[in-house]
Amino acid sequence: DTITNPPKSPMDDYEHDPISDEQGTPAQNMFFHSLHTMINNEASTGCVEWLPDNKGFIINQKKFFSNTVLPEYFGRAKYTSFTRRLKRWGFKRISNGPHAGAYYHDRFHRGMNFDMYDPADIGWESASSQPAYFGMSDIN
């Protein structure tokens, strides 16, 4: 009896997990950079702000965030799409306690240094011409 193996798919050898990379992928770094910039710039509005330990953030005004802040930093992304992206890049949501509803990531915090990559190396002419993320596919 001969056992026939199914044809090999190019994806069979793909075990790369971008979240496990020490410095992340360029796409993850772009997302982190945009998110970090957004939180810093919008903290004065009270809509979104850093947690007291600076290792997470919370969205305080979901409607204002969705209608005003999110489009400015992430194009036409909807709130649910934005939260799926957080999950995709490894953010965890705090489900109870005084910071319930906040998000955190082990490698994302206030004061991060984004000089670890050069936006020009990944096709941007300048840091101010970063792409909006509305075209990225969402992964549940």
mmCIF file of C-alpha atoms in Angstrom:
data_model
loop_
_atom_site.group_PDB
_atom_site.id
_atom_site.type_symbol
_atom_site.label_atom_id
_atom_site.label_comp_id
_atom_site.label_asym_id
_atom_site.label_seq_id
_atom_site.Cartn_x
_atom_site.Cartn_y
_atom_site.Cartn_z
ATOM 1 C CA ASP A 1 0.000 0.000 0.000
ATOM 2 C CA THR A 2 1.358 3.340 -1.060
ATOM 3 C CA ILE A 3 0.497 6.475 0.911
ATOM 4 C CA THR A 4 0.116 9.499 -1.272
ATOM 5 C CA ASN A 5 0.785 12.848 0.321
ATOM 6 C CA PRO A 6 -1.302 15.802 -0.819
ATOM 7 C CA PRO A 7 0.482 18.385 -2.963
ATOM 8 C CA LYS A 8 2.557 20.780 -0.913
ATOM 9 C CA SER A 9 1.268 24.314 -0.623
ATOM 10 C CA PRO A 10 3.682 27.279 -0.590
ATOM 11 C CA MET A 11 2.077 28.210 2.738
ATOM 12 C CA ASP A 12 3.077 24.882 4.349
ATOM 13 C CA ASP A 13 6.489 26.288 5.243
ATOM 14 C CA TYR A 14 5.105 29.629 6.450
ATOM 15 C CA GLU A 15 5.356 29.700 10.215
ATOM 16 C CA HIS A 16 6.449 33.311 10.610
ATOM 17 C CA ASP A 17 4.705 35.078 13.482
ATOM 18 C CA PRO A 18 5.341 38.842 13.251
ATOM 19 C CA ILE A 19 4.267 39.372 16.848
ATOM 20 C CA SER A 20 7.095 37.146 18.094
ATOM 21 C CA ASP A 21 9.781 39.172 16.301
ATOM 22 C CA GLU A 22 11.786 41.162 18.818
ATOM 23 C CA GLN A 23 11.407 44.456 16.946
ATOM 24 C CA GLY A 24 8.265 43.606 14.981
ATOM 25 C CA THR A 25 7.630 43.906 11.286
ATOM 26 C CA PRO A 26 7.646 47.198 9.373
ATOM 27 C CA ALA A 27 3.829 47.040 9.243
ATOM 28 C CA GLN A 28 3.611 46.533 13.013
ATOM 29 C CA ASN A 29 6.079 49.366 13.595
ATOM 30 C CA MET A 30 4.022 51.662 11.344
ATOM 31 C CA PHE A 31 0.867 50.794 13.274
ATOM 32 C CA PHE A 32 2.609 51.310 16.627
ATOM 33 C CA HIS A 33 4.008 54.647 15.441
ATOM 34 C CA SER A 34 0.630 55.916 14.193
ATOM 35 C CA LEU A 35 -1.109 54.733 17.357
ATOM 36 C CA HIS A 36 1.540 56.290 19.604
ATOM 37 C CA THR A 37 1.322 59.604 17.728
ATOM 38 C CA MET A 38 -2.467 59.563 17.916
ATOM 39 C CA ILE A 39 -2.538 58.946 21.676
ATOM 40 C CA ASN A 40 0.053 61.658 22.340
ATOM 41 C CA ASN A 41 -1.679 64.208 20.112
ATOM 42 C CA GLU A 42 -5.215 63.493 21.298
ATOM 43 C CA ALA A 43 -4.552 63.079 25.021
ATOM 44 C CA SER A 44 -5.341 66.768 25.562
ATOM 45 C CA THR A 45 -8.894 66.198 24.261
ATOM 46 C CA GLY A 46 -9.540 63.499 26.887
ATOM 47 C CA CYS A 47 -10.879 61.270 24.136
ATOM 48 C CA VAL A 48 -7.995 58.802 24.354
ATOM 49 C CA GLU A 49 -5.208 58.833 26.915
ATOM 50 C CA TRP A 50 -2.329 56.891 28.383
ATOM 51 C CA LEU A 51 -2.921 54.856 31.526
ATOM 52 C CA PRO A 52 -1.130 56.163 34.639
ATOM 53 C CA ASP A 53 1.679 53.589 34.232
ATOM 54 C CA ASN A 54 2.183 54.674 30.568
ATOM 55 C CA LYS A 55 2.004 51.036 29.430
ATOM 56 C CA GLY A 56 -1.479 51.133 27.984
ATOM 57 C CA PHE A 57 -4.193 53.460 26.754
ATOM 58 C CA ILE A 58 -7.918 53.900 27.067
ATOM 59 C CA ILE A 59 -10.520 55.388 24.760
ATOM 60 C CA ASN A 60 -12.797 57.544 26.926
ATOM 61 C CA GLN A 61 -15.127 58.988 24.300
ATOM 62 C CA LYS A 62 -15.862 56.237 21.782
ATOM 63 C CA LYS A 63 -18.224 58.305 19.600
ATOM 64 C CA PHE A 64 -15.868 61.303 19.301
ATOM 65 C CA PHE A 65 -12.951 58.925 18.791
ATOM 66 C CA SER A 66 -14.781 57.058 16.006
ATOM 67 C CA ASN A 67 -16.100 60.128 14.205
ATOM 68 C CA THR A 68 -13.218 62.569 14.594
ATOM 69 C CA VAL A 69 -9.930 61.079 15.800
ATOM 70 C CA LEU A 70 -9.866 57.687 14.079
ATOM 71 C CA PRO A 71 -10.371 59.063 10.535
ATOM 72 C CA GLU A 72 -7.564 61.571 11.047
ATOM 73 C CA TYR A 73 -4.988 58.889 11.868
ATOM 74 C CA PHE A 74 -6.318 55.715 10.254
ATOM 75 C CA GLY A 75 -8.315 56.836 7.217
ATOM 76 C CA ARG A 76 -11.765 55.378 6.817
ATOM 77 C CA ALA A 77 -11.296 52.679 9.461
ATOM 78 C CA LYS A 78 -14.323 51.928 11.602
ATOM 79 C CA TYR A 79 -14.047 51.452 15.363
ATOM 80 C CA THR A 80 -14.550 47.680 15.131
ATOM 81 C CA SER A 81 -11.901 47.463 12.413
ATOM 82 C CA PHE A 82 -9.502 49.472 14.587
ATOM 83 C CA THR A 83 -10.040 47.153 17.569
ATOM 84 C CA ARG A 84 -9.456 44.103 15.331
ATOM 85 C CA ARG A 85 -6.143 45.648 14.271
ATOM 86 C CA LEU A 86 -5.209 46.112 17.913
ATOM 87 C CA LYS A 87 -5.890 42.428 18.456
ATOM 88 C CA ARG A 88 -4.018 41.492 15.274
ATOM 89 C CA TRP A 89 -0.877 43.256 16.508
ATOM 90 C CA GLY A 90 -1.049 41.597 19.914
ATOM 91 C CA PHE A 91 -2.803 44.181 22.076
ATOM 92 C CA LYS A 92 -4.790 42.850 25.011
ATOM 93 C CA ARG A 93 -7.955 44.442 26.381
ATOM 94 C CA ILE A 94 -8.286 44.871 30.130
ATOM 95 C CA SER A 95 -11.651 43.370 31.030
ATOM 96 C CA ASN A 96 -12.061 44.381 34.670
ATOM 97 C CA GLY A 97 -10.732 46.660 37.372
ATOM 98 C CA PRO A 98 -10.232 50.421 37.344
ATOM 99 C CA HIS A 99 -8.886 50.401 33.761
ATOM 100 C CA ALA A 100 -11.491 48.089 32.220
ATOM 101 C CA GLY A 101 -11.702 48.684 28.474
ATOM 102 C CA ALA A 102 -8.084 49.856 28.162
ATOM 103 C CA TYR A 103 -5.563 48.215 25.824
ATOM 104 C CA TYR A 104 -1.941 47.260 26.425
ATOM 105 C CA HIS A 105 0.924 45.486 24.676
ATOM 106 C CA ASP A 106 4.195 44.310 26.215
ATOM 107 C CA ARG A 107 6.225 46.275 23.652
ATOM 108 C CA PHE A 108 4.059 49.409 23.383
ATOM 109 C CA HIS A 109 4.361 52.248 25.870
ATOM 110 C CA ARG A 110 4.496 55.999 26.163
ATOM 111 C CA GLY A 111 7.838 57.469 25.130
ATOM 112 C CA MET A 112 8.754 54.694 22.685
ATOM 113 C CA ASN A 113 11.678 55.389 20.373
ATOM 114 C CA PHE A 114 10.620 55.034 16.747
ATOM 115 C CA ASP A 115 14.089 55.719 15.361
ATOM 116 C CA MET A 116 14.568 51.924 15.122
ATOM 117 C CA TYR A 117 13.341 52.065 11.540
ATOM 118 C CA ASP A 118 13.448 54.597 8.759
ATOM 119 C CA PRO A 119 10.117 55.215 6.999
ATOM 120 C CA ALA A 120 12.056 55.912 3.784
ATOM 121 C CA ASP A 121 13.299 52.310 3.835
ATOM 122 C CA ILE A 122 9.763 51.050 3.400
ATOM 123 C CA GLY A 123 8.645 53.353 0.634
ATOM 124 C CA TRP A 124 7.574 56.498 2.450
ATOM 125 C CA GLU A 125 9.000 59.762 1.256
ATOM 126 C CA SER A 126 8.743 61.199 4.748
ATOM 127 C CA ALA A 127 7.277 60.276 8.094
ATOM 128 C CA SER A 128 4.416 62.697 7.421
ATOM 129 C CA SER A 129 3.323 60.730 4.351
ATOM 130 C CA GLN A 130 2.534 57.539 6.255
ATOM 131 C CA PRO A 131 -0.278 55.553 4.675
ATOM 132 C CA ALA A 132 -3.716 55.214 6.222
ATOM 133 C CA TYR A 133 -4.510 51.701 7.368
ATOM 134 C CA PHE A 134 -7.993 51.417 5.894
ATOM 135 C CA GLY A 135 -6.670 49.240 3.066
ATOM 136 C CA MET A 136 -5.168 46.552 5.300
ATOM 137 C CA SER A 137 -7.113 43.325 5.668
ATOM 138 C CA ASP A 138 -8.571 42.601 9.063
ATOM 139 C CA ILE A 139 -7.812 39.352 10.792
ATOM 140 C CA ASN A 140 -10.101 38.094 13.533
#
